[in-house]
């Protein structure tokens, strides 16, 4: 990430909206924005495969019982408006094939996939793809519920709107009981 270029352009944006980037409150804003973007968009520098490798620590298990993790909190930024997607909860389920992911790795996968300019629909697919590769199973489900400031703070300004997306792979595509494990009630 080119932080110097971000600083330059943030300064230009401040000028374009009629602000004085040299006034006291804005003197360090370009640098702060560059550091913030480096942090919140960290996932841009990694492919889904890279993330699966980073957080693919698994443990052998003798059974293939379904693993479900609910209410993983993430946030992201909409690629259309750079608007915050917030109050996001991710539910993940998968059926292991002899090995399970470390539980913290599931949350880390969700977090890193969200640290990109995203669409909620793509985020669910990215998480499912990463979990599938990391856990070595085609049987993965991801459900995401979230608010989008491009809907709540601008445009229609519908503050109560929630977006729910569901991604089903493998056995989750056809088994309604399995689907119910991740669905929001």
Coordinates of C-alpha atoms in Angstrom, one line a residue:
X1 CA 0.0 0.0 0.0
X2 CA 1.4 3.4 -1.0
X3 CA 0.8 5.5 2.1
X4 CA 2.5 8.6 0.6
X5 CA 0.2 8.5 -2.4
X6 CA -2.8 8.2 0.0
X7 CA -1.6 11.2 2.0
X8 CA -1.2 13.2 -1.2
X9 CA -4.7 12.3 -2.4
X10 CA -6.4 12.8 1.0
X11 CA -4.9 16.3 1.1
X12 CA -6.3 16.9 -2.4
X13 CA -9.8 15.7 -1.3
X14 CA -9.7 18.0 1.7
X15 CA -8.9 20.9 -0.6
X16 CA -11.6 19.8 -3.1
X17 CA -14.3 19.9 -0.5
X18 CA -13.3 23.4 0.5
X19 CA -11.3 22.5 3.7
X20 CA -7.9 23.9 4.6
X21 CA -5.6 20.9 5.1
X22 CA -3.1 23.3 6.9
X23 CA -5.5 24.2 9.7
X24 CA -4.7 22.8 13.1
X25 CA -7.3 20.0 13.2
X26 CA -6.4 18.7 9.8
X27 CA -2.6 18.9 9.8
X28 CA -2.1 15.2 10.4
X29 CA -5.3 13.9 8.8
X30 CA -3.7 12.7 5.6
X31 CA -1.2 10.6 7.6
X32 CA -3.9 9.3 9.9
X33 CA -6.1 8.3 7.0
X34 CA -3.2 6.5 5.3
X35 CA -2.5 4.5 8.5
X36 CA -6.1 3.8 9.0
X37 CA -6.5 2.5 5.4
X38 CA -3.4 0.4 5.8
X39 CA -5.0 -1.3 8.9
X40 CA -8.6 -1.7 7.8
X41 CA -7.8 -2.8 4.2
X42 CA -5.0 -5.1 5.2
X43 CA -6.7 -8.1 3.4
X44 CA -6.2 -6.5 0.0
X45 CA -2.6 -7.7 -0.1
X46 CA -3.6 -11.3 0.3
X47 CA -5.4 -13.8 -2.0
X48 CA -7.9 -16.2 -0.6
X49 CA -5.3 -18.9 -0.9
X50 CA -2.8 -16.8 1.1
X51 CA -5.4 -16.3 3.9
X52 CA -6.1 -20.1 3.9
X53 CA -2.4 -20.7 4.3
X54 CA -2.0 -18.1 7.0
X55 CA -4.9 -19.3 9.1
X56 CA -5.0 -23.0 8.1
X57 CA -3.9 -24.5 11.3
X58 CA -5.8 -27.8 11.7
X59 CA -6.1 -30.6 14.2
X60 CA -6.9 -34.2 13.4
X61 CA -10.2 -35.5 14.6
X62 CA -11.7 -39.0 14.4
X63 CA -15.2 -37.9 13.4
X64 CA -16.8 -35.6 10.9
X65 CA -19.2 -33.8 13.2
X66 CA -20.4 -30.4 12.0
X67 CA -18.6 -27.3 13.4
X68 CA -20.6 -24.1 13.8
X69 CA -19.4 -20.7 14.9
X70 CA -21.9 -17.9 15.2
X71 CA -21.9 -14.2 15.6
X72 CA -18.3 -13.5 14.5
X73 CA -18.1 -9.7 14.4
X74 CA -16.5 -8.0 11.4
X75 CA -16.7 -4.8 9.5
X76 CA -15.7 -3.9 5.9
X77 CA -15.9 -1.1 3.4
X78 CA -18.2 -1.1 0.4
X79 CA -16.3 -1.0 -2.9
X80 CA -18.9 1.2 -4.5
X81 CA -18.9 4.1 -2.0
X82 CA -16.0 3.4 0.4
X83 CA -18.9 3.3 2.9
X84 CA -18.6 1.3 6.1
X85 CA -20.4 -2.0 6.4
X86 CA -21.0 -2.4 10.1
X87 CA -22.8 -4.4 12.8
X88 CA -21.8 -7.4 10.7
X89 CA -22.2 -10.8 12.1
X90 CA -20.9 -13.9 10.4
X91 CA -22.1 -17.4 11.0
X92 CA -19.9 -20.2 9.6
X93 CA -20.5 -24.0 9.5
X94 CA -18.5 -26.8 7.9
X95 CA -18.3 -30.5 8.0
X96 CA -14.7 -31.6 8.6
X97 CA -13.0 -34.4 6.7
X98 CA -10.8 -35.7 9.5
X99 CA -9.4 -32.4 10.5
X100 CA -10.8 -29.2 12.1
X101 CA -9.6 -25.6 12.1
X102 CA -8.5 -23.9 15.3
X103 CA -11.5 -21.9 16.4
X104 CA -9.7 -18.6 16.5
X105 CA -8.6 -19.3 12.9
X106 CA -12.2 -19.2 11.7
X107 CA -12.7 -15.7 13.2
X108 CA -9.3 -14.6 11.8
X109 CA -10.3 -15.8 8.3
X110 CA -13.6 -13.8 8.5
X111 CA -11.8 -10.7 9.7
X112 CA -9.0 -10.8 7.1
X113 CA -11.4 -11.5 4.2
X114 CA -13.5 -8.5 5.4
X115 CA -10.4 -6.2 5.4
X116 CA -10.8 -5.5 1.7
X117 CA -13.0 -3.3 -0.4
X118 CA -15.9 -5.7 -0.5
X119 CA -19.5 -6.5 -1.4
X120 CA -21.2 -8.5 1.3
X121 CA -22.1 -11.2 -1.3
X122 CA -18.5 -11.6 -2.3
X123 CA -17.4 -11.6 1.4
X124 CA -19.5 -14.7 2.0
X125 CA -18.1 -16.5 -1.0
X126 CA -14.5 -15.5 0.0
X127 CA -15.0 -16.8 3.5
X128 CA -16.5 -20.1 2.2
X129 CA -13.6 -20.6 -0.3
X130 CA -11.0 -19.9 2.4
X131 CA -12.6 -22.2 5.0
X132 CA -13.0 -24.9 2.3
X133 CA -9.4 -24.8 1.4
X134 CA -8.0 -24.4 4.9
X135 CA -10.2 -27.2 6.4
X136 CA -10.0 -29.5 3.3
X137 CA -13.7 -29.8 2.9
X138 CA -16.3 -28.9 0.2
X139 CA -19.0 -28.7 2.8
X140 CA -19.2 -25.1 4.0
X141 CA -21.9 -22.5 4.8
X142 CA -21.6 -18.8 5.6
X143 CA -24.4 -16.4 6.5
X144 CA -23.7 -12.7 7.0
X145 CA -26.0 -10.0 8.4
X146 CA -24.9 -6.4 8.3
X147 CA -25.8 -2.7 8.0
X148 CA -24.4 -0.6 5.2
X149 CA -23.7 3.1 5.7
X150 CA -24.3 3.6 1.9
X151 CA -27.9 2.7 2.8
X152 CA -28.2 4.1 6.3
X153 CA -26.2 7.4 6.3
X154 CA -26.7 8.5 2.7
X155 CA -29.0 7.9 -0.2
X156 CA -32.2 6.3 1.1
X157 CA -31.1 6.8 4.7
X158 CA -33.0 3.7 5.9
X159 CA -31.3 3.2 9.3
X160 CA -33.0 -0.1 10.1
X161 CA -32.2 -1.9 6.8
X162 CA -30.2 -5.1 7.4
X163 CA -28.7 -7.1 4.5
X164 CA -28.5 -10.9 4.9
X165 CA -26.5 -13.1 2.5
X166 CA -26.1 -16.8 2.6
X167 CA -23.4 -19.0 0.8
X168 CA -23.9 -22.7 0.7
X169 CA -21.4 -25.2 -0.6
X170 CA -21.4 -29.0 -0.8
X171 CA -23.9 -30.8 1.4
X172 CA -25.2 -27.4 2.7
X173 CA -26.7 -26.6 -0.8
X174 CA -29.4 -29.3 -0.5
X175 CA -29.8 -30.1 3.2
X176 CA -32.2 -27.7 4.9
X177 CA -31.3 -28.9 8.3
X178 CA -27.7 -28.1 7.7
X179 CA -28.7 -24.7 6.3
X180 CA -30.6 -23.9 9.4
X181 CA -27.3 -24.1 11.4
X182 CA -26.1 -20.8 10.0
X183 CA -29.3 -18.9 9.1
X184 CA -30.2 -15.8 11.1
X185 CA -33.5 -16.2 12.9

